[in-house]
């Protein structure tokens, strides 16, 4: 089964929402129509023949351009109003800016005053040709005379004033009012901003002319400040007060309107991408989305959020939990520093666990330091935002709640998080930030198809797809994903999966460590045991017999170990079939051992094999077998004894080692063979080295050796014998 191309499930077209301004009153979603109409009335009702300059102040993305468009719509019904949009973005020097402004003004007026005998446009162009350069209005410019001559200034101030009066007379006689819109001033660089305001200062004195400038006053004041006074923002504000006769702050958008607008944009995204969200999931989203309300200050933020989702949702549509994706992308847009912290410190939010409920903790110092980093990250936000962020993170990352507040989170819930592809699932976390299924991760589309294969296809097809599964994810990841969906499988599907896993048993071999029950063998055996229980009881042993033919003794032993009845867990087999299961394993082990002793072939598993053998041995076959092995060579007594010594795994030693014998060791051996028999065999071996020396018990721990084991056994045996004699007497 090949990995599906994610694009197959994506819509034919993805519509990125352009951040265009509105141009009609019925498009107004933020109750600003009356504000625009009010400004239009001010311009209409003005009887003054003097020029006016209005400034509409608002931050980026707050809707200033839309207000200009609505003012323009309101003024369109007035024939005496000539509206001119001047774009300051196209010019890279002051001279070009100045000349373009007047040529735009001239062409617009000529178009408006078609019946006028004298072309006012020609007069304006002539007027502009004799203006002093803008640099004359800038302090400390060297050689202003030279700059003026370069522009060809030939007329006297008197002649220039006469030309201006002729232009104004034409405007008055025609009853025209000129409205000049200049937008996006705050997007220009510092020099360009300064040039635009020098232009307004120089030309803003024509009669019946109204300038409407839209910009962020804070940004513009910072750019104008270096021109005047102390060169700071306050100096810039002081200059604006001289230029802008009527400063008007853009009406603040109601928070409820912004939230409604954002939800509307989100609904458009979901509809365009054909993504369905359940009512419960939608409620989960809205329950915490209020956190972003504090940062949703402009319509542009909502558009930016929606456009981001239009791009990332198709990439991960079937590979993540969509609500979690919507929320973490909102964090990226509205709280970028917090987003970076989450991406860089996953262990603080995930707290990886094993199925046994064991937490793989961060070192104590690391956890404390990361918590401090998180607290420092929150300091930049208000107290309300901090509380909201914590609530959001508790919903997204249950482990964060545990890490931050030392509250236990039930382990059983972790499987649900993985099944739902939540961001708090370690298997899915990375793809929320990489926007793809990384190498070694299993695409959810693959898993869905594999589940269908298990239910509908034959064993050959299942085997092929399972091999592909292993190739994509690796043995350990396959096991973690199998645990997520194994409860959903039918009995026949479970059987096919069991056989496929068993056929690949060698890929699950791993070196056992300090916690041997966490080895891959043990994990896969646990999973198989769970899957086998999904079959009817009369079919289970037949499947086990089939598994024994395609796996090894060690693997079947692990399955057997998982077969015992635990509290609340059904036994894998009834009592008699369990004995048959044990015999199946032991017979295979004896057959493979051939002329060798069990411990020479199976080493550490010897005691388990004897334990299984004892469940059905009614004729003392174990004792006969052990004596036959040891009688053949007294040296085998040492090998037998060694494998009853406790196997110790320690972080202080690179490899596992056999520890000291205890009285419990002898009690264990006594279940299978007489201690006196072993004592006599070991005594013969000891006589060759220390025939007359009394045995002493020395604890050597990880330095344990065969000679000391013999000494410990003889010492403990005599102690046990003496104790027995005392009890008899």
XYZ file of C-alpha atoms in Angstrom, residues 48-695:
648
model
C -14.990 78.235 3.309
C -12.945 78.859 0.200
C -9.798 77.931 2.073
C -8.026 74.593 1.837
C -8.572 72.047 4.629
C -6.504 69.029 5.642
C -8.205 66.137 7.458
C -6.218 63.314 8.998
C -7.807 59.906 9.643
C -5.669 58.121 12.222
C -5.626 54.369 12.732
C -3.169 51.476 13.038
C -2.274 49.143 10.191
C -5.146 46.956 9.088
C -7.759 48.913 11.048
C -9.794 49.827 7.941
C -8.606 53.334 7.001
C -8.726 52.611 3.251
C -12.275 51.271 3.574
C -13.306 54.527 5.267
C -11.813 56.546 2.388
C -13.759 54.392 -0.074
C -17.010 54.935 1.838
C -16.408 58.714 1.975
C -15.852 58.627 -1.772
C -19.122 56.708 -2.259
C -20.997 59.250 -0.148
C -19.557 62.147 -2.201
C -20.213 60.608 -5.631
C -23.733 61.989 -5.679
C -22.357 65.547 -5.485
C -21.603 66.870 -8.979
C -19.581 69.805 -7.670
C -17.039 67.497 -5.941
C -13.951 66.369 -7.866
C -12.347 63.366 -6.144
C -8.700 62.532 -6.757
C -6.734 59.559 -5.414
C -3.024 60.240 -5.267
C -0.730 57.259 -4.736
C 2.622 58.298 -3.207
C 4.142 54.815 -3.585
C 5.281 55.142 -7.174
C 7.942 57.830 -6.813
C 11.488 57.596 -5.583
C 12.460 61.271 -5.236
C 10.874 64.555 -4.211
C 10.936 66.185 -7.636
C 9.114 63.232 -9.223
C 6.601 63.199 -6.375
C 5.882 66.944 -6.748
C 5.481 66.939 -10.532
C 3.337 63.777 -10.509
C 1.013 65.271 -7.925
C 0.357 68.373 -10.001
C -0.012 66.445 -13.240
C -2.557 64.133 -11.556
C -4.396 67.180 -10.239
C -4.285 68.887 -13.645
C -5.592 65.884 -15.603
C -8.409 65.265 -13.122
C -9.578 68.899 -13.229
C -9.433 69.064 -17.020
C -11.644 65.973 -17.117
C -14.079 67.572 -14.668
C -14.131 71.085 -16.219
C -14.698 70.122 -19.849
C -16.710 73.283 -20.714
C -14.165 75.689 -19.299
C -12.583 77.896 -21.990
C -9.195 78.014 -20.321
C -7.637 74.660 -19.530
C -6.993 74.753 -15.795
C -4.722 71.739 -16.197
C -2.268 73.701 -18.286
C -2.178 76.442 -15.655
C -1.499 73.926 -12.901
C 1.310 72.284 -14.867
C 2.801 75.704 -15.527
C 2.421 76.540 -11.853
C 4.219 73.388 -10.770
C 7.128 74.095 -13.081
C 8.045 77.258 -11.230
C 7.650 76.101 -7.659
C 10.697 76.153 -5.449
C 12.008 72.637 -4.828
C 10.761 70.862 -1.735
C 14.272 70.894 -0.308
C 13.814 74.643 0.367
C 11.386 73.678 3.078
C 13.837 71.381 4.808
C 16.243 72.872 7.351
C 19.999 72.528 6.815
C 19.904 71.636 3.110
C 23.114 72.828 1.455
C 22.985 75.190 -1.577
C 19.200 75.683 -1.883
C 19.827 78.262 -4.641
C 21.632 75.672 -6.726
C 18.748 73.187 -6.283
C 16.257 75.916 -7.274
C 18.192 76.780 -10.421
C 18.324 73.108 -11.357
C 14.509 73.083 -11.396
C 14.476 76.176 -13.684
C 12.643 78.540 -11.332
C 12.207 81.662 -13.532
C 9.186 83.554 -12.238
C 9.110 85.896 -9.310
C 6.945 85.227 -6.296
C 4.493 87.812 -7.600
C 4.110 86.028 -10.928
C 3.656 82.677 -9.119
C 0.897 84.160 -6.935
C -0.838 85.581 -10.011
C -0.865 82.122 -11.617
C -2.287 80.568 -8.436
C -5.078 83.208 -8.329
C -6.078 82.413 -11.930
C -6.419 78.729 -11.032
C -8.511 79.482 -7.949
C -10.796 81.819 -9.918
C -11.601 79.036 -12.372
C -12.409 76.649 -9.512
C -14.674 79.185 -7.810
C -16.500 80.099 -11.021
C -17.212 76.444 -11.693
C -18.356 75.825 -8.118
C -16.027 72.865 -7.749
C -14.652 71.363 -4.578
C -11.561 69.190 -4.839
C -11.103 66.221 -2.488
C -7.628 64.707 -2.606
C -7.155 61.311 -0.909
C -3.639 60.205 0.077
C -3.557 56.740 1.671
C -0.974 54.309 3.064
C 1.425 57.083 4.070
C 2.541 54.987 7.052
C 3.820 52.247 4.712
C 6.421 54.542 3.155
C 9.966 54.775 4.411
C 11.058 57.737 6.527
C 12.310 59.929 3.660
C 9.180 59.270 1.574
C 6.882 60.132 4.499
C 8.728 63.397 5.014
C 8.387 64.205 1.296
C 4.622 63.633 1.305
C 4.072 66.023 4.203
C 6.310 68.667 2.656
C 4.155 68.329 -0.460
C 0.977 68.893 1.559
C 2.552 71.844 3.379
C 3.617 73.388 0.076
C 0.435 72.829 -1.920
C -2.303 72.656 0.680
C -3.464 76.240 0.175
C -5.640 76.103 -2.949
C -9.158 77.364 -2.329
C -11.982 74.799 -2.234
C -9.421 71.972 -1.869
C -9.730 69.312 0.832
C -7.004 66.820 1.647
C -7.951 63.581 3.422
C -4.839 61.758 4.640
C -5.031 58.272 6.164
C -2.156 56.976 8.280
C -0.975 55.625 11.630
C -0.161 58.840 13.492
C 2.326 57.140 15.826
C 4.415 55.698 12.985
C 4.302 58.939 10.992
C 5.250 61.062 14.003
C 8.331 58.859 14.501
C 9.349 59.481 10.873
C 8.734 63.247 10.989
C 10.411 63.753 14.367
C 14.024 63.882 13.075
C 13.105 66.882 10.881
C 12.147 69.149 13.750
C 13.008 70.211 17.293
C 14.474 67.483 19.445
C 13.980 64.903 16.723
C 11.679 62.643 18.750
C 8.101 61.480 18.255
C 6.707 64.479 20.129
C 8.386 66.792 17.636
C 6.675 64.795 14.886
C 3.301 65.155 16.593
C 3.887 68.911 16.933
C 4.523 69.139 13.188
C 1.380 67.123 12.428
C -0.664 69.586 14.458
C 0.481 72.353 12.118
C -0.344 70.419 8.950
C -3.458 68.455 9.954
C -6.235 70.927 10.698
C -8.786 68.252 11.608
C -7.337 65.069 13.116
C -9.946 62.300 13.424
C -9.328 58.993 15.173
C -10.800 56.024 13.340
C -13.755 54.676 15.360
C -12.783 51.633 17.365
C -14.289 48.420 16.046
C -16.525 46.711 18.562
C -14.857 43.555 19.851
C -18.012 41.541 19.249
C -18.078 42.713 15.611
C -14.446 41.682 15.134
C -15.056 38.252 16.638
C -18.129 37.758 14.439
C -16.114 38.829 11.399
C -13.315 36.397 12.294
C -15.783 33.514 12.761
C -17.402 34.409 9.430
C -14.015 34.256 7.695
C -13.310 30.939 9.430
C -16.620 29.500 8.251
C -15.728 30.556 4.702
C -12.439 28.655 5.008
C -14.117 25.489 6.289
C -16.741 25.630 3.532
C -14.172 26.295 0.800
C -11.969 23.417 1.970
C -14.960 21.119 2.559
C -13.979 20.470 6.165
C -16.733 19.309 8.532
C -16.402 19.780 12.269
C -18.726 18.123 14.762
C -20.820 20.227 17.082
C -18.776 19.088 20.082
C -15.497 19.997 18.368
C -16.872 23.391 17.299
C -17.906 24.018 20.891
C -14.409 23.043 22.070
C -12.922 25.568 19.639
C -15.207 28.439 20.626
C -14.757 27.650 24.311
C -11.121 28.792 24.197
C -10.990 31.038 21.117
C -11.966 33.994 23.298
C -8.303 34.021 24.421
C -7.363 35.590 21.077
C -9.980 38.310 21.445
C -7.421 40.516 23.211
C -5.115 40.409 20.179
C -7.780 40.548 17.483
C -7.657 44.337 17.165
C -8.080 44.899 13.425
C -10.029 43.308 10.550
C -6.723 42.596 8.833
C -5.743 40.242 11.675
C -8.881 38.193 11.013
C -8.155 38.076 7.263
C -4.546 37.080 7.935
C -5.669 34.261 10.241
C -8.199 32.987 7.705
C -5.679 33.087 4.853
C -3.162 31.156 6.940
C -5.733 28.428 7.522
C -6.542 28.292 3.814
C -2.915 27.303 3.230
C -2.142 24.943 6.141
C -5.454 23.073 6.487
C -5.230 21.333 3.085
C -1.681 20.208 3.941
C -2.800 18.456 7.135
C -6.526 17.942 6.612
C -6.493 14.186 7.322
C -3.341 14.032 9.450
C -4.159 16.168 12.508
C -7.070 17.210 14.660
C -8.509 20.208 12.794
C -9.635 22.096 15.903
C -6.181 21.759 17.447
C -4.699 23.006 14.164
C -7.038 26.027 14.152
C -6.034 26.852 17.710
C -2.255 26.424 17.362
C -2.308 28.532 14.177
C -4.195 31.199 16.098
C -1.398 31.084 18.677
C 1.125 31.577 15.850
C -0.730 34.613 14.466
C -1.748 36.314 17.703
C 0.948 35.149 20.174
C 4.060 34.400 18.058
C 6.483 34.298 21.027
C 4.308 31.739 22.801
C 4.115 29.675 19.597
C 7.917 29.579 19.385
C 8.156 28.500 23.024
C 5.744 25.584 22.464
C 7.573 24.463 19.312
C 10.976 24.601 21.033
C 10.005 22.977 24.358
C 7.727 20.031 23.477
C 8.735 17.991 26.532
C 7.146 20.617 28.783
C 3.804 20.129 27.034
C 3.823 16.438 26.114
C 5.361 14.505 29.049
C 5.880 11.283 27.068
C 4.634 8.115 28.711
C 4.773 4.375 28.255
C 1.593 2.293 28.272
C 2.539 1.233 31.791
C 1.960 4.740 33.040
C 5.603 5.540 33.580
C 6.532 9.187 33.043
C 9.808 9.930 31.322
C 10.521 12.999 33.399
C 12.756 15.891 32.556
C 15.601 16.241 35.037
C 14.342 18.218 38.009
C 16.494 21.237 37.292
C 15.493 21.302 33.631
C 11.794 21.224 34.429
C 12.152 24.110 36.865
C 14.210 26.170 34.413
C 11.757 25.567 31.550
C 8.852 26.552 33.793
C 10.704 29.783 34.549
C 11.236 30.385 30.814
C 7.516 29.891 30.290
C 6.641 32.317 33.087
C 9.060 34.853 31.591
C 7.380 34.417 28.206
C 4.010 35.234 29.776
C 5.239 38.459 31.375
C 4.777 40.423 28.143
C 1.016 39.802 28.266
C -1.682 41.266 30.487
C -2.937 39.311 33.495
C -6.182 38.500 31.634
C -4.204 37.232 28.664
C -1.980 35.138 30.925
C -4.998 33.452 32.506
C -6.518 32.866 29.083
C -3.286 31.419 27.692
C -3.012 28.965 30.585
C -6.613 27.851 30.053
C -5.936 27.399 26.334
C -2.803 25.335 26.991
C -4.626 23.180 29.533
C -7.170 22.338 26.826
C -4.557 21.713 24.127
C -1.986 19.937 26.308
C -3.323 17.920 29.263
C 0.283 17.095 30.172
C 1.020 20.814 30.518
C -1.607 20.961 33.233
C 0.226 18.156 35.018
C 3.679 19.681 34.519
C 2.640 23.177 35.535
C 0.283 22.391 38.392
C 1.510 18.928 39.457
C -1.878 17.375 38.701
C -2.049 13.751 37.562
C -3.479 13.034 34.119
C -4.931 9.513 33.611
C -2.767 7.371 31.349
C -5.755 5.768 29.693
C -6.591 9.123 28.108
C -3.330 9.147 26.152
C -4.620 6.508 23.735
C -7.657 8.702 23.022
C -5.424 11.692 22.287
C -3.457 9.646 19.774
C -6.576 8.248 18.142
C -7.976 11.769 17.770
C -4.625 12.980 16.323
C -4.417 15.690 18.979
C -1.431 18.025 19.199
C -0.737 16.635 22.690
C -0.072 13.202 21.198
C 3.725 12.738 20.828
C 3.065 10.848 17.591
C 1.387 13.900 16.044
C 2.954 16.942 17.712
C 5.707 17.595 15.150
C 3.446 17.655 12.118
C 1.535 20.647 13.548
C 4.741 22.648 13.187
C 6.317 21.042 10.122
C 3.034 21.040 8.124
C 3.815 17.557 6.845
C 4.035 13.936 7.963
C 7.712 13.544 8.758
C 9.827 10.535 7.891
C 9.136 7.777 10.416
C 5.615 9.033 11.142
C 2.562 7.194 9.873
C 0.110 9.214 7.754
C -3.421 8.901 9.060
C -4.602 8.271 5.506
C -2.325 5.199 5.447
C -3.747 3.952 8.742
C -7.334 4.336 7.547
C -6.570 2.342 4.424
C -4.692 -0.303 6.409
C -7.675 -0.769 8.733
C -9.894 -1.306 5.688
C -7.376 -3.829 4.347
C -7.480 -5.759 7.630
C -11.246 -6.011 7.504
C -11.745 -6.687 3.786
C -8.598 -8.159 2.190
C -6.907 -11.562 2.365
C -3.816 -12.478 4.398
C -1.416 -11.949 1.491
C -2.562 -8.359 0.998
C -2.431 -7.694 4.748
C 1.131 -9.065 4.923
C 2.244 -6.774 2.090
C 0.671 -3.695 3.650
C 2.058 -4.522 7.096
C 5.558 -4.741 5.612
C 5.020 -1.280 4.137
C 3.779 -0.144 7.561
C 7.035 -1.336 9.145
C 9.089 0.310 6.423
C 7.430 3.693 6.980
C 7.342 3.766 10.755
C 9.770 1.229 12.205
C 8.915 -1.524 14.677
C 8.451 0.565 17.829
C 6.222 3.162 16.122
C 4.139 0.417 14.549
C 3.419 -1.006 17.985
C 2.313 2.353 19.374
C -0.061 2.879 16.444
C -1.423 -0.672 16.642
C -2.396 -0.042 20.267
C -4.471 2.927 19.185
C -6.749 1.038 16.800
C -6.599 -2.571 18.072
C -9.833 -2.213 20.082
C -11.722 -1.321 16.901
C -10.817 -4.524 15.020
C -13.120 -7.445 14.489
C -11.995 -10.976 15.356
C -11.058 -11.955 11.758
C -9.167 -8.686 11.234
C -7.322 -9.234 14.521
C -6.269 -12.701 13.398
C -4.812 -11.386 10.140
C -2.910 -8.680 11.992
C -1.555 -11.208 14.530
C -0.206 -13.433 11.749
C 1.429 -10.479 9.969
C 3.115 -9.358 13.180
C 4.302 -12.892 13.916
C 5.768 -13.265 10.427
C 7.861 -10.163 11.113
C 8.812 -11.124 14.679
C 12.564 -10.761 14.016
C 12.087 -7.023 13.444
C 10.893 -6.683 17.027
C 14.041 -8.151 18.580
C 15.768 -5.650 20.846
C 18.308 -5.827 23.607
C 16.600 -5.960 26.951
C 17.585 -3.233 29.318
C 17.080 -2.395 32.957
C 13.318 -2.645 32.503
C 13.107 -5.887 30.541
C 9.340 -5.652 30.284
C 9.727 -2.600 28.038
C 11.594 -4.547 25.350
C 9.955 -4.682 21.937
C 9.451 -8.431 22.302
C 7.518 -7.918 25.492
C 5.500 -5.051 24.024
C 4.522 -6.924 20.888
C 3.647 -9.997 22.952
C 1.348 -7.864 25.086
C -0.334 -6.533 21.958
C -0.719 -10.021 20.473
C -2.187 -11.295 23.707
C -4.733 -8.472 23.593
C -5.589 -9.215 19.958
C -5.878 -12.969 20.514
C -8.496 -12.281 23.200
C -10.705 -10.775 20.483
C -11.078 -14.254 18.942
C -13.621 -16.812 20.109
C -12.066 -18.928 22.880
C -12.274 -22.172 20.861
C -10.182 -20.629 18.058
C -7.384 -19.153 20.134
C -5.227 -22.234 20.667
C -5.380 -23.124 16.972
C -3.977 -19.672 16.186
C -1.273 -20.095 18.844
C -0.203 -23.374 17.227
C 0.032 -21.536 13.920
C 2.183 -18.803 15.521
C 4.556 -21.348 17.038
C 5.436 -22.572 13.547
C 6.467 -19.102 12.270
C 8.140 -17.633 15.362
C 10.832 -18.702 17.829
C 10.716 -20.041 21.379
C 11.627 -16.709 22.973
C 8.801 -14.931 21.172
C 6.215 -17.536 22.192
C 7.492 -17.388 25.754
C 6.732 -13.659 25.837
C 3.210 -14.327 24.583
C 2.776 -16.974 27.260
C 3.944 -14.555 29.963
C 1.157 -12.187 28.903
C -1.437 -14.962 29.105
C -1.931 -15.027 32.840
C -5.136 -13.634 34.247
C -4.800 -10.177 35.747
C -7.475 -8.339 37.662
C -10.292 -7.610 35.283
C -8.535 -9.206 32.301
C -9.830 -12.359 30.687
C -7.421 -15.306 30.693
C -6.011 -16.026 27.258
C -6.901 -19.738 27.432
C -8.716 -22.108 29.710
C -6.650 -24.200 32.126
C -6.091 -27.244 29.918
C -5.329 -25.311 26.707
C -2.827 -23.260 28.748
C -1.014 -26.474 29.622
C -1.048 -27.422 25.954
C 0.380 -23.988 25.156
C 3.182 -24.559 27.661
C 3.916 -28.012 26.232
C 4.017 -26.571 22.732
C 6.787 -24.154 23.759
C 8.781 -26.653 25.816
C 8.656 -29.351 23.144
C 9.945 -26.866 20.585
C 12.718 -25.774 22.962
C 13.778 -29.381 23.669
C 13.731 -30.193 19.993
C 15.937 -27.189 19.176
C 18.310 -28.007 22.052
C 18.825 -31.456 20.612
C 21.850 -32.936 22.428
C 22.542 -29.752 24.406
C 21.064 -28.831 27.730
C 18.293 -26.221 27.771
C 20.476 -23.655 29.529
C 23.208 -24.005 26.924
C 20.698 -23.140 24.190
C 18.276 -20.721 25.850
C 20.306 -19.231 28.692
C 18.210 -16.748 30.670
C 14.936 -18.297 29.533
C 15.793 -21.657 31.159
C 13.955 -21.001 34.410
C 10.832 -19.941 32.493
C 10.962 -23.076 30.348
C 11.207 -25.246 33.463
C 8.302 -23.335 34.980
C 6.155 -24.022 31.902
C 7.226 -27.670 31.901
C 6.205 -28.042 35.524
C 2.582 -27.056 34.720
C 1.947 -30.371 32.977
C 4.789 -32.651 34.245
C 3.104 -35.340 36.316
C 5.675 -38.069 35.865
C 8.836 -36.299 37.016
C 10.206 -35.862 33.515
C 11.904 -32.584 34.478
C 14.011 -34.294 37.162
C 15.001 -37.092 34.823
C 15.948 -34.610 32.098
C 18.060 -32.456 34.428
C 19.909 -35.453 35.853
C 20.615 -36.782 32.382
C 22.203 -33.464 31.422
C 24.255 -33.044 34.598
C 25.278 -36.706 34.841
C 26.792 -36.449 31.421
C 29.151 -33.732 32.672
C 29.552 -32.349 36.173
C 30.415 -28.991 34.591
C 26.778 -28.711 33.569
C 25.902 -28.334 37.259
C 27.598 -24.905 37.200
C 25.665 -23.860 34.076
C 22.418 -25.015 35.651
C 23.127 -23.157 38.903
C 24.195 -19.952 37.115
C 20.855 -19.548 35.411
C 19.028 -19.653 38.733
C 21.091 -16.817 40.152
C 19.193 -13.505 39.898
C 19.910 -11.546 36.708
C 20.727 -7.964 37.656
C 20.358 -4.939 35.364
C 22.044 -1.848 36.720
C 22.910 1.591 35.383
C 26.294 1.191 37.075
C 27.217 -1.782 34.865
C 27.258 -1.846 31.062
C 25.802 -5.375 30.891
C 23.434 -7.468 32.982
C 25.145 -9.749 35.487
C 24.314 -12.666 37.784
C 23.965 -11.648 41.396
C 24.440 -13.415 44.719
C 22.511 -16.572 45.583
C 19.888 -16.371 48.313
C 17.981 -19.011 50.225
C 15.061 -18.339 47.880
C 17.295 -19.482 45.003
C 17.688 -22.902 46.589
C 13.953 -23.101 47.256
C 13.367 -22.402 43.563
C 15.821 -25.097 42.410
C 14.252 -27.598 44.824
C 11.002 -27.466 42.802
C 12.699 -29.283 39.952
C 15.483 -31.438 41.447
C 16.879 -32.534 44.828
C 19.285 -30.032 46.363
C 21.428 -32.870 47.669
C 22.004 -34.060 44.111
C 23.209 -30.601 43.012
C 25.245 -30.270 46.226
C 27.141 -33.483 45.541
C 27.910 -32.461 41.962
C 29.140 -29.022 43.017
C 31.119 -30.502 45.921
C 33.104 -32.636 43.484
C 33.930 -29.571 41.401
C 34.961 -27.680 44.538
C 37.271 -30.443 45.834
C 39.498 -30.009 42.840
C 40.430 -26.513 44.127
C 39.660 -26.272 47.845
C 39.038 -29.840 49.080
C 39.266 -29.180 52.849
C 38.355 -25.509 53.143
C 35.006 -24.708 54.750
C 32.609 -22.896 52.420
